[in-house]
Amino acid sequence: MWDEWKHIFLTVADRHAPPITKKVRSEYAPWITSEIKNMMHRRDFLKRKAVKTGSKQFHDAFTKARNELNKLIKRTKTDYFTNTLNNCENNPKQMWKTINKLTNKNSKTTIITEVKHESQSATDVSSITNIFNTYFNEIGMNLASNMEQSTRSPETYLSSCNSQFQIQNATVIEVHKILSSINVSKSTGHDGISNKLLKDSADIVSYSLSLIFNTSINTGIFPNDFKTAIISPIHKAGCKTECNNYRPISILSSVAKIFEKLITQQLETYLETNGLLVQQQAGFRKKHCTQTSLLSITNQWFIDMDKGNLNGVIFLDLKKAFDCVDHSILLRKLYNYGIRGKSFQWFQSYLSDRVQMCKVNQTLSNKRIVKCGVPQGSNLGPLLFLLYINDLPNCLSSSAASMFADDTNISTHGSSAAEIQEQLNHDLDNIHQWLLANKPTLNKEKTEYMVIGSRQRLSKVLNEPEIHVGETTIKR
């Protein structure tokens, strides 16, 4: 059903809206007005005349036009920056997005000429793409394989749930609403269906897409064509020939993301209505943000300081947390949270047989099956990750967790550094056992701790707490 719909849609699109090649400026310069363009043309004309004739009159005219143009550009650019930044001063996310756009720091596809990984080295683009694809595909499995076996099952930490979740059929109105609000600047997936075309044709395709989505819901089968991801490696820092200095950017089918958004909305409502997400989690949730998480934890620190106590805080760093999600464990947790029947089958299908390809220098790698991790770039992925680590606070006995997605810290308080040391080491061992049972890996080198208190109380701390994970000492 989906394959036939895709064929018809692309055929019509190719006939009535064929792709065209368009030359665009290499730099983003929205402050260039028609007045500036006209002055640029006049400046260039006068320069050509001055060079060709050698006339002092033309040279002076060119110099004057150039200086006036530079002043106008500077003034116009300043006004544009000021107005643009003022318009988003109350929105930090939009502020940084605007700054990156204005300074041309947006992510661009990295040109890669050579890559090394383990004993492999490659310079031809085909080998480079396959090395990257293998590296990104096996990150989670390699980390899990290096962990010692746990004596506990993940269910040990789960709380019982008496409610049940069933995916409801999507209405045409719901599909149309999402289609109409699509961000047309997002990249096109492997199927070649762009957000722009979907948004422009929302009135026409909403009904047929709702039939496809509802067929998937009722049969418990997520279409295989929706499971393909195109991965682009983007350089972070360091040597450009090392795979671990790149981060993967995943591009999924636009239609698949629309479908996922419908499911995500229903699952979010179910989880929030039944209070299944722990209060300590502030990531990827409505009416929650980094500020709410920070205010909550700092408020508790101040309360403890007012009582004359010290606070001990450990900041946990998890390696590739989203890539380490074990599908089998995740499905068992979904079942525990009340996802049963056809809905459970749908999530099984959603996670199984997912495929990824890596794209480097416009060349695609071979396909590889994704065996662990939540789909990056998807709408459902973040919510599934929250459910995966939702029971982490249940392993704590002497401290409290504060979480923003995978960024987690645990805090405790006590009258002395020795008391804090005992409590933090005890709960850090509990977290270690939870990690072994659930497969995420703790980055011991980047995990650190702090002691927080009033200046007077800190001055009386003679011996710093010694915090350990196994044989590794945690840095302060």
GROMACS .gro file of C-alpha atoms in nm:
model
  476
    1MET     CA    1   0.000   0.000   0.000
    2TRP     CA    2   0.279   0.241   0.093
    3ASP     CA    3   0.498   0.146  -0.205
    4GLU     CA    4   0.210   0.214  -0.444
    5TRP     CA    5   0.136   0.550  -0.278
    6LYS     CA    6   0.503   0.652  -0.296
    7HIS     CA    7   0.527   0.560  -0.665
    8ILE     CA    8   0.218   0.762  -0.755
    9PHE     CA    9   0.324   1.062  -0.546
   10LEU     CA   10   0.676   1.077  -0.693
   11THR     CA   11   0.546   1.027  -1.048
   12VAL     CA   12   0.307   1.321  -1.013
   13ALA     CA   13   0.575   1.531  -0.843
   14ASP     CA   14   0.830   1.464  -1.119
   15ARG     CA   15   0.578   1.566  -1.382
   16HIS     CA   16   0.449   1.885  -1.220
   17ALA     CA   17   0.737   1.988  -0.992
   18PRO     CA   18   1.060   1.847  -1.139
   19PRO     CA   19   1.385   1.915  -0.949
   20ILE     CA   20   1.590   2.210  -1.074
   21THR     CA   21   1.946   2.322  -1.007
   22LYS     CA   22   1.976   2.661  -0.844
   23LYS     CA   23   2.288   2.860  -0.765
   24VAL     CA   24   2.289   3.002  -0.413
   25ARG     CA   25   2.522   3.234  -0.227
   26SER     CA   26   2.795   3.058  -0.031
   27GLU     CA   27   2.737   3.292   0.262
   28TYR     CA   28   2.414   3.393   0.433
   29ALA     CA   29   2.370   3.772   0.383
   30PRO     CA   30   2.004   3.871   0.426
   31TRP     CA   31   2.100   4.234   0.490
   32ILE     CA   32   2.185   4.283   0.121
   33THR     CA   33   1.900   4.508  -0.004
   34SER     CA   34   1.808   4.614  -0.357
   35GLU     CA   35   1.966   4.954  -0.288
   36ILE     CA   36   2.295   4.788  -0.193
   37LYS     CA   37   2.284   4.568  -0.504
   38ASN     CA   38   2.234   4.874  -0.727
   39MET     CA   39   2.525   5.049  -0.559
   40MET     CA   40   2.740   4.738  -0.608
   41HIS     CA   41   2.665   4.740  -0.981
   42ARG     CA   42   2.756   5.111  -1.003
   43ARG     CA   43   3.079   5.058  -0.806
   44ASP     CA   44   3.183   4.773  -1.034
   45PHE     CA   45   3.095   4.976  -1.345
   46LEU     CA   46   3.307   5.270  -1.229
   47LYS     CA   47   3.596   5.039  -1.144
   48ARG     CA   48   3.595   4.887  -1.493
   49LYS     CA   49   3.586   5.233  -1.649
   50ALA     CA   50   3.872   5.356  -1.428
   51VAL     CA   51   4.088   5.053  -1.514
   52LYS     CA   52   4.006   5.069  -1.885
   53THR     CA   53   4.053   5.446  -1.939
   54GLY     CA   54   4.300   5.533  -1.663
   55SER     CA   55   4.091   5.845  -1.602
   56LYS     CA   56   4.138   6.017  -1.265
   57GLN     CA   57   3.776   6.133  -1.283
   58PHE     CA   58   3.649   5.773  -1.303
   59HIS     CA   59   3.895   5.663  -1.034
   60ASP     CA   60   3.772   5.932  -0.792
   61ALA     CA   61   3.410   5.844  -0.873
   62PHE     CA   62   3.485   5.474  -0.807
   63THR     CA   63   3.655   5.554  -0.472
   64LYS     CA   64   3.360   5.765  -0.361
   65ALA     CA   65   3.104   5.499  -0.465
   66ARG     CA   66   3.302   5.225  -0.290
   67ASN     CA   67   3.327   5.418   0.038
   68GLU     CA   68   2.958   5.508   0.035
   69LEU     CA   69   2.869   5.144  -0.032
   70ASN     CA   70   3.087   5.016   0.253
   71LYS     CA   71   2.928   5.262   0.496
   72LEU     CA   72   2.578   5.160   0.383
   73ILE     CA   73   2.658   4.787   0.418
   74LYS     CA   74   2.801   4.839   0.766
   75ARG     CA   75   2.498   5.043   0.879
   76THR     CA   76   2.243   4.803   0.724
   77LYS     CA   77   2.420   4.497   0.864
   78THR     CA   78   2.430   4.646   1.214
   79ASP     CA   79   2.059   4.730   1.204
   80TYR     CA   80   1.974   4.381   1.081
   81PHE     CA   81   2.177   4.203   1.353
   82THR     CA   82   2.032   4.425   1.625
   83ASN     CA   83   1.669   4.378   1.517
   84THR     CA   84   1.706   4.004   1.458
   85LEU     CA   85   1.866   3.931   1.796
   86ASN     CA   86   1.618   4.156   1.981
   87ASN     CA   87   1.331   3.957   1.833
   88CYS     CA   88   1.453   3.633   1.993
   89GLU     CA   89   1.600   3.759   2.322
   90ASN     CA   90   1.345   3.558   2.523
   91ASN     CA   91   1.411   3.237   2.330
   92PRO     CA   92   1.767   3.104   2.394
   93LYS     CA   93   1.731   2.820   2.144
   94GLN     CA   94   1.625   3.056   1.865
   95MET     CA   95   1.895   3.302   1.974
   96TRP     CA   96   2.178   3.051   1.923
   97LYS     CA   97   2.022   2.924   1.602
   98THR     CA   98   2.017   3.281   1.472
   99ILE     CA   99   2.375   3.349   1.583
  100ASN     CA  100   2.502   3.034   1.411
  101LYS     CA  101   2.311   3.126   1.097
  102LEU     CA  102   2.441   3.483   1.090
  103THR     CA  103   2.800   3.372   1.149
  104ASN     CA  104   2.774   3.087   0.894
  105LYS     CA  105   2.841   2.820   1.157
  106ASN     CA  106   2.560   2.590   1.051
  107SER     CA  107   2.656   2.224   1.009
  108LYS     CA  108   2.777   2.146   0.660
  109THR     CA  109   2.852   1.811   0.501
  110THR     CA  110   3.215   1.733   0.570
  111ILE     CA  111   3.444   1.651   0.277
  112ILE     CA  112   3.644   1.346   0.385
  113THR     CA  113   3.947   1.226   0.189
  114GLU     CA  114   4.093   0.971   0.430
  115VAL     CA  115   3.980   0.780   0.738
  116LYS     CA  116   4.144   0.538   0.982
  117HIS     CA  117   3.971   0.301   1.220
  118GLU     CA  118   4.142   0.026   1.418
  119SER     CA  119   4.369  -0.145   1.163
  120GLN     CA  120   4.183  -0.011   0.860
  121SER     CA  121   4.278   0.291   0.653
  122ALA     CA  122   4.101   0.408   0.339
  123THR     CA  123   4.123   0.687   0.085
  124ASP     CA  124   3.865   0.576  -0.173
  125VAL     CA  125   3.518   0.709  -0.101
  126SER     CA  126   3.345   0.369  -0.115
  127SER     CA  127   3.568   0.224   0.159
  128ILE     CA  128   3.538   0.544   0.366
  129THR     CA  129   3.159   0.525   0.368
  130ASN     CA  130   3.159   0.159   0.474
  131ILE     CA  131   3.416   0.216   0.751
  132PHE     CA  132   3.205   0.499   0.891
  133ASN     CA  133   2.886   0.296   0.862
  134THR     CA  134   3.042   0.003   1.047
  135TYR     CA  135   3.180   0.232   1.318
  136PHE     CA  136   2.848   0.410   1.383
  137ASN     CA  137   2.655   0.085   1.363
  138GLU     CA  138   2.868  -0.105   1.615
  139ILE     CA  139   2.930   0.167   1.880
  140GLY     CA  140   2.655   0.050   2.114
  141MET     CA  141   2.724  -0.323   2.067
  142ASN     CA  142   3.099  -0.278   2.129
  143LEU     CA  143   3.040  -0.084   2.451
  144ALA     CA  144   2.790  -0.345   2.575
  145SER     CA  145   3.024  -0.634   2.493
  146ASN     CA  146   3.297  -0.483   2.711
  147MET     CA  147   3.073  -0.476   3.019
  148GLU     CA  148   3.072  -0.749   3.279
  149GLN     CA  149   2.761  -0.963   3.306
  150SER     CA  150   2.497  -0.850   3.553
  151THR     CA  151   2.346  -1.077   3.815
  152ARG     CA  152   2.024  -0.873   3.811
  153SER     CA  153   1.752  -0.838   3.554
  154PRO     CA  154   1.626  -0.494   3.437
  155GLU     CA  155   1.281  -0.578   3.579
  156THR     CA  156   1.432  -0.560   3.930
  157TYR     CA  157   1.414  -0.181   3.918
  158LEU     CA  158   1.074  -0.138   3.752
  159SER     CA  159   0.763  -0.022   3.934
  160SER     CA  160   0.431  -0.194   3.864
  161CYS     CA  161   0.186  -0.031   3.623
  162ASN     CA  162  -0.191  -0.091   3.623
  163SER     CA  163  -0.279   0.116   3.314
  164GLN     CA  164  -0.270   0.008   2.949
  165PHE     CA  165  -0.188   0.191   2.627
  166GLN     CA  166  -0.348   0.127   2.291
  167ILE     CA  167  -0.252   0.319   1.977
  168GLN     CA  168  -0.564   0.487   1.836
  169ASN     CA  169  -0.632   0.531   1.467
  170ALA     CA  170  -0.528   0.866   1.323
  171THR     CA  171  -0.793   1.101   1.186
  172VAL     CA  172  -0.759   1.294   0.861
  173ILE     CA  173  -0.769   1.618   1.061
  174GLU     CA  174  -0.474   1.507   1.278
  175VAL     CA  175  -0.267   1.410   0.975
  176HIS     CA  176  -0.353   1.734   0.796
  177LYS     CA  177  -0.256   1.940   1.102
  178ILE     CA  178   0.090   1.783   1.116
  179LEU     CA  179   0.142   1.810   0.740
  180SER     CA  180   0.050   2.178   0.752
  181SER     CA  181   0.306   2.249   1.024
  182ILE     CA  182   0.604   2.070   0.868
  183ASN     CA  183   0.938   2.248   0.873
  184VAL     CA  184   1.022   2.270   0.502
  185SER     CA  185   1.391   2.337   0.572
  186LYS     CA  186   1.450   1.981   0.694
  187SER     CA  187   1.642   1.741   0.468
  188THR     CA  188   1.473   1.486   0.244
  189GLY     CA  189   1.499   1.117   0.334
  190HIS     CA  190   1.600   0.823   0.117
  191ASP     CA  191   1.254   0.804  -0.043
  192GLY     CA  192   1.297   1.144  -0.215
  193ILE     CA  193   0.975   1.290  -0.071
  194SER     CA  194   1.046   1.642   0.050
  195ASN     CA  195   0.873   1.828   0.333
  196LYS     CA  196   0.793   2.112   0.093
  197LEU     CA  197   0.594   1.884  -0.139
  198LEU     CA  198   0.412   1.720   0.153
  199LYS     CA  199   0.316   2.054   0.303
  200ASP     CA  200   0.195   2.197  -0.029
  201SER     CA  201  -0.014   1.886  -0.097
  202ALA     CA  202  -0.154   1.847   0.256
  203ASP     CA  203  -0.516   1.896   0.146
  204ILE     CA  204  -0.483   1.617  -0.111
  205VAL     CA  205  -0.271   1.351   0.061
  206SER     CA  206  -0.401   1.370   0.420
  207TYR     CA  207  -0.677   1.116   0.360
  208SER     CA  208  -0.461   0.857   0.181
  209LEU     CA  209  -0.179   0.889   0.435
  210SER     CA  210  -0.425   0.841   0.723
  211LEU     CA  211  -0.534   0.512   0.559
  212ILE     CA  212  -0.171   0.395   0.536
  213PHE     CA  213  -0.099   0.492   0.898
  214ASN     CA  214  -0.414   0.322   1.029
  215THR     CA  215  -0.336   0.003   0.835
  216SER     CA  216   0.002  -0.004   1.008
  217ILE     CA  217  -0.158   0.054   1.350
  218ASN     CA  218  -0.427  -0.211   1.303
  219THR     CA  219  -0.186  -0.477   1.173
  220GLY     CA  220   0.094  -0.395   1.417
  221ILE     CA  221   0.344  -0.365   1.129
  222PHE     CA  222   0.564  -0.061   1.072
  223PRO     CA  223   0.649  -0.035   0.698
  224ASN     CA  224   1.006  -0.147   0.622
  225ASP     CA  225   1.063   0.150   0.391
  226PHE     CA  226   1.014   0.379   0.692
  227LYS     CA  227   1.305   0.211   0.873
  228THR     CA  228   1.590   0.332   0.651
  229ALA     CA  229   1.824   0.604   0.776
  230ILE     CA  230   2.093   0.795   0.585
  231ILE     CA  231   2.385   0.882   0.815
  232SER     CA  232   2.618   1.175   0.743
  233PRO     CA  233   2.936   1.208   0.953
  234ILE     CA  234   3.001   1.563   1.076
  235HIS     CA  235   3.344   1.651   1.210
  236LYS     CA  236   3.351   1.768   1.574
  237ALA     CA  237   3.715   1.837   1.659
  238GLY     CA  238   4.056   1.674   1.647
  239CYS     CA  239   4.215   1.465   1.373
  240LYS     CA  240   3.990   1.436   1.069
  241THR     CA  241   4.105   1.083   0.989
  242GLU     CA  242   3.972   0.935   1.315
  243CYS     CA  243   3.614   0.803   1.315
  244ASN     CA  244   3.556   0.889   1.682
  245ASN     CA  245   3.602   1.257   1.600
  246TYR     CA  246   3.281   1.256   1.395
  247ARG     CA  247   2.919   1.259   1.505
  248PRO     CA  248   2.643   1.099   1.297
  249ILE     CA  249   2.353   1.304   1.162
  250SER     CA  250   2.060   1.080   1.069
  251ILE     CA  251   1.807   1.162   0.796
  252LEU     CA  252   1.480   0.966   0.799
  253SER     CA  253   1.178   0.955   0.570
  254SER     CA  254   0.959   1.264   0.616
  255VAL     CA  255   0.643   1.055   0.598
  256ALA     CA  256   0.779   0.818   0.864
  257LYS     CA  257   0.846   1.114   1.096
  258ILE     CA  258   0.489   1.240   1.044
  259PHE     CA  259   0.357   0.896   1.139
  260GLU     CA  260   0.588   0.884   1.442
  261LYS     CA  261   0.468   1.223   1.558
  262LEU     CA  262   0.110   1.095   1.572
  263ILE     CA  263   0.220   0.799   1.787
  264THR     CA  264   0.444   1.020   2.002
  265GLN     CA  265   0.156   1.254   2.083
  266GLN     CA  266  -0.061   0.964   2.199
  267LEU     CA  267   0.220   0.802   2.402
  268GLU     CA  268   0.314   1.133   2.567
  269THR     CA  269  -0.046   1.192   2.671
  270TYR     CA  270  -0.071   0.840   2.815
  271LEU     CA  271   0.255   0.868   3.012
  272GLU     CA  272   0.181   1.214   3.153
  273THR     CA  273  -0.183   1.139   3.236
  274ASN     CA  274  -0.087   0.827   3.430
  275GLY     CA  275   0.221   0.983   3.589
  276LEU     CA  276   0.454   0.713   3.456
  277LEU     CA  277   0.754   0.936   3.389
  278VAL     CA  278   0.957   1.010   3.700
  279GLN     CA  279   0.944   1.366   3.832
  280GLN     CA  280   1.325   1.384   3.825
  281GLN     CA  281   1.325   1.375   3.444
  282ALA     CA  282   1.304   1.713   3.264
  283GLY     CA  283   1.427   1.618   2.917
  284PHE     CA  284   1.200   1.605   2.609
  285ARG     CA  285   0.889   1.690   2.812
  286LYS     CA  286   0.635   1.967   2.777
  287LYS     CA  287   0.655   2.239   3.042
  288HIS     CA  288   1.002   2.113   3.138
  289CYS     CA  289   1.345   2.246   3.042
  290THR     CA  290   1.701   2.277   3.168
  291GLN     CA  291   1.592   2.573   3.383
  292THR     CA  292   1.326   2.371   3.568
  293SER     CA  293   1.576   2.096   3.636
  294LEU     CA  294   1.840   2.345   3.753
  295LEU     CA  295   1.599   2.538   3.973
  296SER     CA  296   1.475   2.222   4.141
  297ILE     CA  297   1.818   2.088   4.231
  298THR     CA  298   1.972   2.422   4.333
  299ASN     CA  299   1.673   2.497   4.553
  300GLN     CA  300   1.735   2.170   4.739
  301TRP     CA  301   2.103   2.257   4.777
  302PHE     CA  302   2.016   2.594   4.932
  303ILE     CA  303   1.770   2.431   5.173
  304ASP     CA  304   2.040   2.190   5.289
  305MET     CA  305   2.293   2.473   5.321
  306ASP     CA  306   2.048   2.671   5.538
  307LYS     CA  307   2.034   2.369   5.769
  308GLY     CA  308   2.413   2.375   5.800
  309ASN     CA  309   2.468   2.066   5.584
  310LEU     CA  310   2.709   1.991   5.302
  311ASN     CA  311   2.586   1.874   4.960
  312GLY     CA  312   2.767   1.607   4.762
  313VAL     CA  313   2.688   1.590   4.389
  314ILE     CA  314   2.810   1.344   4.125
  315PHE     CA  315   2.772   1.441   3.759
  316LEU     CA  316   2.738   1.121   3.557
  317ASP     CA  317   2.855   1.096   3.198
  318LEU     CA  318   2.714   0.809   2.991
  319LYS     CA  319   2.897   0.700   2.677
  320LYS     CA  320   2.681   0.711   2.362
  321ALA     CA  321   2.371   0.663   2.578
  322PHE     CA  322   2.118   0.671   2.292
  323ASP     CA  323   2.322   0.418   2.091
  324CYS     CA  324   2.340   0.171   2.382
  325VAL     CA  325   1.966   0.109   2.420
  326ASP     CA  326   1.910  -0.267   2.410
  327HIS     CA  327   1.596  -0.339   2.204
  328SER     CA  328   1.502  -0.648   2.403
  329ILE     CA  329   1.524  -0.464   2.736
  330LEU     CA  330   1.336  -0.163   2.594
  331LEU     CA  331   1.049  -0.385   2.476
  332ARG     CA  332   1.026  -0.551   2.817
  333LYS     CA  333   1.002  -0.208   2.977
  334LEU     CA  334   0.735  -0.096   2.728
  335TYR     CA  335   0.533  -0.404   2.819
  336ASN     CA  336   0.573  -0.323   3.188
  337TYR     CA  337   0.444   0.033   3.125
  338GLY     CA  338   0.121  -0.106   2.981
  339ILE     CA  339   0.190  -0.130   2.607
  340ARG     CA  340   0.027  -0.457   2.506
  341GLY     CA  341  -0.141  -0.639   2.216
  342LYS     CA  342  -0.126  -0.485   1.868
  343SER     CA  343   0.038  -0.174   2.009
  344PHE     CA  344   0.322  -0.386   2.151
  345GLN     CA  345   0.355  -0.565   1.815
  346TRP     CA  346   0.376  -0.227   1.644
  347PHE     CA  347   0.668  -0.118   1.865
  348GLN     CA  348   0.836  -0.454   1.806
  349SER     CA  349   0.806  -0.398   1.432
  350TYR     CA  350   0.922  -0.037   1.468
  351LEU     CA  351   1.248  -0.141   1.637
  352SER     CA  352   1.322  -0.452   1.429
  353ASP     CA  353   1.504  -0.471   1.094
  354ARG     CA  354   1.600  -0.105   1.088
  355VAL     CA  355   1.861  -0.023   0.823
  356GLN     CA  356   2.125   0.247   0.801
  357MET     CA  357   2.354   0.365   0.523
  358CYS     CA  358   2.633   0.620   0.550
  359LYS     CA  359   2.671   0.901   0.298
  360VAL     CA  360   3.011   1.061   0.239
  361ASN     CA  361   3.097   1.290  -0.053
  362GLN     CA  362   2.760   1.203  -0.213
  363THR     CA  363   2.841   0.830  -0.205
  364LEU     CA  364   2.632   0.575  -0.013
  365SER     CA  365   2.770   0.281   0.182
  366ASN     CA  366   2.630  -0.070   0.194
  367LYS     CA  367   2.329  -0.129   0.419
  368ARG     CA  368   2.369  -0.249   0.776
  369ILE     CA  369   2.103  -0.374   1.018
  370VAL     CA  370   2.069  -0.161   1.334
  371LYS     CA  371   2.066  -0.398   1.633
  372CYS     CA  372   2.062  -0.152   1.922
  373GLY     CA  373   1.996   0.214   2.002
  374VAL     CA  374   1.691   0.434   1.951
  375PRO     CA  375   1.653   0.581   1.600
  376GLN     CA  376   1.840   0.910   1.587
  377GLY     CA  377   1.651   1.196   1.425
  378SER     CA  378   1.314   1.030   1.491
  379ASN     CA  379   1.022   1.173   1.685
  380LEU     CA  380   0.973   0.859   1.894
  381GLY     CA  381   1.341   0.802   1.977
  382PRO     CA  382   1.374   1.059   2.260
  383LEU     CA  383   1.055   0.940   2.432
  384LEU     CA  384   1.160   0.575   2.409
  385PHE     CA  385   1.495   0.670   2.563
  386LEU     CA  386   1.318   0.840   2.855
  387LEU     CA  387   1.124   0.520   2.919
  388TYR     CA  388   1.447   0.320   2.900
  389ILE     CA  389   1.619   0.515   3.179
  390ASN     CA  390   1.297   0.601   3.365
  391ASP     CA  391   1.368   0.352   3.644
  392LEU     CA  392   1.725   0.468   3.715
  393PRO     CA  393   1.620   0.673   4.024
  394ASN     CA  394   1.467   0.355   4.171
  395CYS     CA  395   1.814   0.214   4.238
  396LEU     CA  396   1.910   0.502   4.470
  397SER     CA  397   1.879   0.475   4.847
  398SER     CA  398   2.071   0.771   4.994
  399SER     CA  399   2.061   1.034   4.721
  400ALA     CA  400   1.824   1.199   4.474
  401ALA     CA  401   1.861   1.212   4.096
  402SER     CA  402   1.814   1.507   3.865
  403MET     CA  403   1.791   1.417   3.498
  404PHE     CA  404   1.773   1.590   3.163
  405ALA     CA  405   1.757   1.305   2.911
  406ASP     CA  406   2.092   1.124   2.963
  407ASP     CA  407   2.253   1.409   3.160
  408THR     CA  408   2.218   1.290   3.517
  409ASN     CA  409   2.346   1.400   3.855
  410ILE     CA  410   2.282   1.254   4.198
  411SER     CA  411   2.287   1.464   4.515
  412THR     CA  412   2.299   1.387   4.881
  413HIS     CA  413   2.357   1.587   5.197
  414GLY     CA  414   2.524   1.527   5.529
  415SER     CA  415   2.683   1.695   5.827
  416SER     CA  416   3.034   1.589   5.729
  417ALA     CA  417   3.246   1.499   5.427
  418ALA     CA  418   3.278   1.143   5.557
  419GLU     CA  419   2.898   1.102   5.564
  420ILE     CA  420   2.870   1.237   5.208
  421GLN     CA  421   3.147   1.004   5.095
  422GLU     CA  422   2.972   0.697   5.236
  423GLN     CA  423   2.634   0.786   5.083
  424LEU     CA  424   2.770   0.877   4.738
  425ASN     CA  425   2.989   0.566   4.715
  426HIS     CA  426   2.695   0.349   4.816
  427ASP     CA  427   2.462   0.493   4.553
  428LEU     CA  428   2.733   0.507   4.289
  429ASP     CA  429   2.769   0.132   4.334
  430ASN     CA  430   2.388   0.099   4.300
  431ILE     CA  431   2.405   0.296   3.974
  432HIS     CA  432   2.689   0.074   3.855
  433GLN     CA  433   2.466  -0.232   3.911
  434TRP     CA  434   2.177  -0.063   3.727
  435LEU     CA  435   2.407   0.015   3.433
  436LEU     CA  436   2.527  -0.345   3.415
  437ALA     CA  437   2.167  -0.468   3.405
  438ASN     CA  438   2.055  -0.215   3.143
  439LYS     CA  439   2.373  -0.192   2.926
  440PRO     CA  440   2.459   0.184   2.923
  441THR     CA  441   2.828   0.252   2.992
  442LEU     CA  442   2.958   0.504   3.244
  443ASN     CA  443   3.239   0.728   3.120
  444LYS     CA  444   3.447   0.719   3.438
  445GLU     CA  445   3.700   0.974   3.311
  446LYS     CA  446   3.433   1.240   3.253
  447THR     CA  447   3.224   1.163   3.562
  448GLU     CA  448   3.305   1.416   3.835
  449TYR     CA  449   3.180   1.524   4.177
  450MET     CA  450   3.141   1.848   4.375
  451VAL     CA  451   3.098   1.940   4.738
  452ILE     CA  452   2.859   2.233   4.782
  453GLY     CA  453   2.810   2.431   5.099
  454SER     CA  454   2.849   2.768   5.265
  455ARG     CA  455   3.196   2.921   5.272
  456GLN     CA  456   3.220   2.861   5.646
  457ARG     CA  457   3.124   2.493   5.621
  458LEU     CA  458   3.360   2.426   5.328
  459SER     CA  459   3.651   2.583   5.516
  460LYS     CA  460   3.606   2.320   5.787
  461VAL     CA  461   3.636   2.027   5.542
  462LEU     CA  462   3.986   1.894   5.610
  463ASN     CA  463   3.975   1.574   5.405
  464GLU     CA  464   3.811   1.562   5.063
  465PRO     CA  465   3.565   1.276   5.003
  466GLU     CA  466   3.708   0.983   4.810
  467ILE     CA  467   3.455   0.868   4.552
  468HIS     CA  468   3.517   0.545   4.361
  469VAL     CA  469   3.362   0.333   4.086
  470GLY     CA  470   3.534  -0.002   4.114
  471GLU     CA  471   3.904   0.080   4.114
  472THR     CA  472   3.858   0.418   3.944
  473THR     CA  473   3.868   0.734   4.155
  474ILE     CA  474   3.618   1.002   4.052
  475LYS     CA  475   3.770   1.347   4.003
  476ARG     CA  476   3.653   1.651   4.197
   0.00000   0.00000   0.00000
